[in-house]
Coordinates of C-alpha atoms in Angstrom, one line a residue:
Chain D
X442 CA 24.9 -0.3 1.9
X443 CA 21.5 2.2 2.9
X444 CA 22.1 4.3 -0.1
X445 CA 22.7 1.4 -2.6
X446 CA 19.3 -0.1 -0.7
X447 CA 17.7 3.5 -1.4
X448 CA 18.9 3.4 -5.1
X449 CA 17.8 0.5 -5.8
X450 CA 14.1 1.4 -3.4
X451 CA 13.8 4.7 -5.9
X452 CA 14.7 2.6 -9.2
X453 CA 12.0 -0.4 -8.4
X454 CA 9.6 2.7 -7.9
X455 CA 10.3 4.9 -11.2
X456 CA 9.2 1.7 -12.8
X457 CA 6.2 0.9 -11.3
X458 CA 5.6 4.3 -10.9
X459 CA 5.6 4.0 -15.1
X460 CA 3.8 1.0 -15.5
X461 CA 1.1 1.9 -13.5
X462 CA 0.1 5.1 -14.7
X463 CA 0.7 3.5 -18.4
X464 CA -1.9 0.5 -17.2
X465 CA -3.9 3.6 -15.1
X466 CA -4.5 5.7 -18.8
X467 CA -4.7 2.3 -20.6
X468 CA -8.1 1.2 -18.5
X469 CA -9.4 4.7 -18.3
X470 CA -9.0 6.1 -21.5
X471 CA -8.4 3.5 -23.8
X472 CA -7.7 5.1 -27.5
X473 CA -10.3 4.4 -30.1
X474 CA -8.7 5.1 -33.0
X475 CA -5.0 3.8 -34.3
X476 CA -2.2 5.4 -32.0
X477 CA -0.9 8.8 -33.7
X478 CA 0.2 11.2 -30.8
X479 CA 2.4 10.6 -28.1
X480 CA -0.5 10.9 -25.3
X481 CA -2.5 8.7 -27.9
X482 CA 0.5 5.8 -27.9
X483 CA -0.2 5.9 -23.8
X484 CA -3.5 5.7 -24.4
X485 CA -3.6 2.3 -26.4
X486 CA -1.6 0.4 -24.7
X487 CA -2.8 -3.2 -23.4
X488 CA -3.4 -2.1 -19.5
X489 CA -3.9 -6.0 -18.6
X490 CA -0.1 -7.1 -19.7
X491 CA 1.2 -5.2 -17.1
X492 CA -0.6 -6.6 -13.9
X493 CA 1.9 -9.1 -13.5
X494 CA 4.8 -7.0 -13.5
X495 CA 3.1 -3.9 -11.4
X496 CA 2.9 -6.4 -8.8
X497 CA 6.2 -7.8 -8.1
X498 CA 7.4 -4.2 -8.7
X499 CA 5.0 -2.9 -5.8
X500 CA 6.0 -6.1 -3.7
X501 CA 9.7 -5.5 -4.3
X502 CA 9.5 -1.6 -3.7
X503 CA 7.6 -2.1 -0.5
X504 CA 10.2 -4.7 0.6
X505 CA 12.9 -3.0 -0.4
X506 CA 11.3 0.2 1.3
X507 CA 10.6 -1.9 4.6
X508 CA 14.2 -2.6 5.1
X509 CA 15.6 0.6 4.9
X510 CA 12.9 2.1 7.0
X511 CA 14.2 1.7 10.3
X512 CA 17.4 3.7 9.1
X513 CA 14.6 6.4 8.3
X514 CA 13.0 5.9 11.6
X515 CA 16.1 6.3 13.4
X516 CA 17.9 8.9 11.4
X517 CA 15.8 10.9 9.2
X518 CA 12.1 11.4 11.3
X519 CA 14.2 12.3 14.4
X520 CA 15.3 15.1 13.0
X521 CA 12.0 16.2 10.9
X522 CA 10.6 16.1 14.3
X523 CA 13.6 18.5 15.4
X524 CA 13.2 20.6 12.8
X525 CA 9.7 21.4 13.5
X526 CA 8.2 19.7 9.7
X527 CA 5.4 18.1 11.2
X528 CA 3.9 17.7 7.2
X529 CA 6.4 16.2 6.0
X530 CA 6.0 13.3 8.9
X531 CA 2.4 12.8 8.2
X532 CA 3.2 12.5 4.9
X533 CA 5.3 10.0 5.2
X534 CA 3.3 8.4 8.1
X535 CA 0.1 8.1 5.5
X536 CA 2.4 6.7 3.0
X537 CA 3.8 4.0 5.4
X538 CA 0.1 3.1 5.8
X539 CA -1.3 3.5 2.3
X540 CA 1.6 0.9 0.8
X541 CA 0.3 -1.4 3.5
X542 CA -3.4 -1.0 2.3
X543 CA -1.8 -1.5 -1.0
X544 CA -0.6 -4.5 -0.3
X545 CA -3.6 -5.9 0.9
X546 CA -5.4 -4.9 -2.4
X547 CA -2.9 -7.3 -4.1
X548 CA -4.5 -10.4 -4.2
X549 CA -8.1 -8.6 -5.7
X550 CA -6.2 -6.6 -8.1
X551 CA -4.5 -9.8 -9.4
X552 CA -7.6 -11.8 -9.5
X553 CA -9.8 -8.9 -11.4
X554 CA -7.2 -8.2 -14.0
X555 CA -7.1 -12.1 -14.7
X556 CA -10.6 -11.8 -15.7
X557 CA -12.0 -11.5 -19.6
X558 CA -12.1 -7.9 -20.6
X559 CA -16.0 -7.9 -20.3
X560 CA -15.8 -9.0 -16.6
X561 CA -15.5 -6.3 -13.3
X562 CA -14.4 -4.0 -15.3
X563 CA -15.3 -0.8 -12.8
X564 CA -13.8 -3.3 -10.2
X565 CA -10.4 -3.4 -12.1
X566 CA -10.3 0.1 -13.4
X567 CA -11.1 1.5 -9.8
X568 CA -8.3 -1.0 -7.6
X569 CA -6.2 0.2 -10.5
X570 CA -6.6 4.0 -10.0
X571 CA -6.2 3.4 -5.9
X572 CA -2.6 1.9 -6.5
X573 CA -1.6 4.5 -8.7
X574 CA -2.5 6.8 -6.4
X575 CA -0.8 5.3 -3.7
X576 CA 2.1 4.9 -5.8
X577 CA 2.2 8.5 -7.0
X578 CA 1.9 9.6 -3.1
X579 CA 4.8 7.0 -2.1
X580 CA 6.8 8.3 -4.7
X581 CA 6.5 12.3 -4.3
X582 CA 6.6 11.7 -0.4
X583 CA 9.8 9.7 -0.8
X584 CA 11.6 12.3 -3.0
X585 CA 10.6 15.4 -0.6
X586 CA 11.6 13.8 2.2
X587 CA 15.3 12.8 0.4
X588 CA 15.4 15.9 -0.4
X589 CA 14.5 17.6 3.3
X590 CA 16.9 15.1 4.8
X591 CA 19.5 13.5 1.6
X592 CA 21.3 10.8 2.9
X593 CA 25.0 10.5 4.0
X594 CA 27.0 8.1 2.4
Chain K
X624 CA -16.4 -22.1 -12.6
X625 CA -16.7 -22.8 -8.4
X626 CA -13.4 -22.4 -8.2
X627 CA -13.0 -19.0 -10.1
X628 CA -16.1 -17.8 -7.5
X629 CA -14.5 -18.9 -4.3
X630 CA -11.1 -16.9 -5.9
X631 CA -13.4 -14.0 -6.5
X632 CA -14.7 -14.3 -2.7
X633 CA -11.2 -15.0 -1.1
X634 CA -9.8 -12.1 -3.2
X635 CA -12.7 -9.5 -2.1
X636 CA -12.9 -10.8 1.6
X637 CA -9.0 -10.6 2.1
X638 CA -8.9 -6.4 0.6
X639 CA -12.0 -6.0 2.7
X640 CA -10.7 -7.6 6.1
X641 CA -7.3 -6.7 5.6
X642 CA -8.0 -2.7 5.5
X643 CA -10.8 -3.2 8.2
X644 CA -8.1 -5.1 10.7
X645 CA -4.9 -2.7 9.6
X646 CA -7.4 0.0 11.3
X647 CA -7.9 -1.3 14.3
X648 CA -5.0 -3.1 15.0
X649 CA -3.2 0.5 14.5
X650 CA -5.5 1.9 16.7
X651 CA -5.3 -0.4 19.3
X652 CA -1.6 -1.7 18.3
X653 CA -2.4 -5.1 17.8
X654 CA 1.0 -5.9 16.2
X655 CA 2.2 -9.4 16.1
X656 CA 5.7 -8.4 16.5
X657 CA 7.6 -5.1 17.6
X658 CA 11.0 -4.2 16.1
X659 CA 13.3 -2.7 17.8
X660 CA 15.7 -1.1 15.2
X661 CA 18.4 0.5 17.5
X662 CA 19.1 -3.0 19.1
X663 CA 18.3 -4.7 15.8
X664 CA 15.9 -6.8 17.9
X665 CA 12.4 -8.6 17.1
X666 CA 10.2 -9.2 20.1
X667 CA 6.6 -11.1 19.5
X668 CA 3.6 -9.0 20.4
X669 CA 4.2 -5.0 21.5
X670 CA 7.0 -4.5 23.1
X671 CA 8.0 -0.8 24.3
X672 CA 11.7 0.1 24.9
X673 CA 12.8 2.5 27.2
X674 CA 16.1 3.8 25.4
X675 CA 15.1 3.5 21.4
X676 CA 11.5 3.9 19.5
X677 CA 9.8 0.7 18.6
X678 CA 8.7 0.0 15.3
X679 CA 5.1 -1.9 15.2
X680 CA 4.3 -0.9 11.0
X681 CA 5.7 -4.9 10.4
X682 CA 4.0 -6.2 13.0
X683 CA 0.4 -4.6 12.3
X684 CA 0.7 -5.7 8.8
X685 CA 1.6 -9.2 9.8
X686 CA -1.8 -9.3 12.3
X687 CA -4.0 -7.5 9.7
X688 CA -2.5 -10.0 7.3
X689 CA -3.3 -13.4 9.3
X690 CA -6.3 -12.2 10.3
X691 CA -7.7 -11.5 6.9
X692 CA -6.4 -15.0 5.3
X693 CA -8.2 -16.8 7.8
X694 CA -11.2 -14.5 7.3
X695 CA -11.0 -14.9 3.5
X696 CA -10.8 -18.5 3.6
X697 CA -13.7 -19.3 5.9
X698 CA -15.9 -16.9 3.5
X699 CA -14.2 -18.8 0.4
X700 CA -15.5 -21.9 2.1
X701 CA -19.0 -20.9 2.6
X702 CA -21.8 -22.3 0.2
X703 CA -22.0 -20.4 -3.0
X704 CA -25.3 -18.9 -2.8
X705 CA -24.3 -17.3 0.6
X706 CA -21.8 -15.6 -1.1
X707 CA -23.1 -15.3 -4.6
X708 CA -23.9 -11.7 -4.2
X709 CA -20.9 -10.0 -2.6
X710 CA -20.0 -7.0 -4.3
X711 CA -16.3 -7.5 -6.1
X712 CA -16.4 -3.5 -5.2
X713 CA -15.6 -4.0 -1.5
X714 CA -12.3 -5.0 -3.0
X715 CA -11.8 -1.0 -3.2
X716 CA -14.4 0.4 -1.2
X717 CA -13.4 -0.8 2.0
X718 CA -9.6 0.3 1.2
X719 CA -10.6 3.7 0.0
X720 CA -12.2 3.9 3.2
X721 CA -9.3 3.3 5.5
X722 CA -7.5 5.6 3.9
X723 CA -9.8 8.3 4.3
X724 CA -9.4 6.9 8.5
X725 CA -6.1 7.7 8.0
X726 CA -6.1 10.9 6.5
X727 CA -8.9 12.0 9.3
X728 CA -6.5 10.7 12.6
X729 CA -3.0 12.1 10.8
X730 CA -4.8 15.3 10.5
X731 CA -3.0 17.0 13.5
X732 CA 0.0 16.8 11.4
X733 CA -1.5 18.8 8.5
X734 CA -3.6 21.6 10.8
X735 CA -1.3 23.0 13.4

């Protein structure tokens, strides 16, 4: 049951992991002329239709990540600590606590990107470059550590 | 329109508060509730265990998380021109900020 929970954990976080660096490019460097290359297409996308959807994504990969963790706390960071990989703890242990700030930015990232384009835009572009962030970090954390540690089936 | 302000005050209050009282109730361990995953147990407030390592990560989120609803709300509630010039940039600020707390006490993991 852990490793379909971890499947399922890693899926829900390739996809936001996508949307929000599409929605991160989209609000950054919007594309000012029609969409010819492939970094171009990225570039033009509409970065507001995808609030919705990053946020029950990051809502469902931190749940989803919150229920297997005390499997992690009891089998993986036991034996990081054993095998002397005190980096790869504190990774984790700032990624535990940057998906919680995260979370708490939730409710002001909703309510910015709900906003007319003309409105708080530094605001939106800025609370949209910290989740990425945090996403990015949760995600390259996750994968070393899986890959320090694997699971057993 | 006054309800789209208070929305933009609850919204900034509740990033603010919540990453101010995530802080300190991790560095005090304020956590509502302590899970005890070994014993698959929940236990209100902090609750050590001799034989298995406590989990507090649920609980700190759930007391940074009460705490900055009822902060938000009794800001939301305050008169508008109290409020009229809060800065929708402490939505961020303030979480950028913890983090960078975080990075700074977790450093001992990073500079051995």
């Amino acid at each position: 049951m852990i490793v379909v929970l971890l499947i399922a954990h890693a899926l829900f976080a390739v996809t936001l992991l996508g949307a929000i660096t599409h929605q991160t490019i989209g609000v950054w460097t919007p594309a000012k002329r029609p969409a010819a290359s492939f970094v171009d297409r990225m570039r033009s996308v509409s970065p507001a239709g995808y609030a919705g959807a990053i946020i029950v994504l990051y809502i469902a990969t931190a749940a989803l990540g919150a229920i297997i963790y005390p499997n992690y706390r009891l089998n993986v960071r036991i034996v990081l600590e054993q095998m002397q990989l005190p980096k790869a703890n504190g990774s984790f242990e700032l990624k535990e606590h940057f998906v919680a700030l995260g979370l708490g930015m939730l409710p002001a990232y909703w309510y910015f990107w709900r906003q007319p384009a003309t409105d708080y835009g530094r605001t939106r572009a800025v609370l949209t470059a910290l989740l990425a962030f945090i996403v990015w970090w949760g995600f390259i954390v996750g994968h070393v550590l899986n890959n320090i540690r694997g699971f057993e089936a | 329109m006054i309800a789209g302000r208070s929305s933009a005050v609850f919204a900034v209050a509740f990033a603010a508060a919540y990453a101010v009282l995530y802080v300190v109730a991790i560095q005090y361990n304020l956590a509502l509730f302590t899970y005890h995953p070994a014993s698959e147990e929940f236990h209100f407030l902090v609750k050590p265990a001799a034989d298995q390592p406590p989990m507090y990560w649920y609980g700190w989120m759930a007391t940074s998380a009460l705490g900055a609803l009822a902060f938000a709300v009794a800001v939301a509630a305050l008169p508008a021109p109290w409020t009229a010039r809060i800065w929708s940039g402490w939505s961020w600020a303030v979480p950028l900020a913890a983090m960078l707390v975080f990075g700074y006490i977790l450093r001992g993991y990073f500079i051995r």
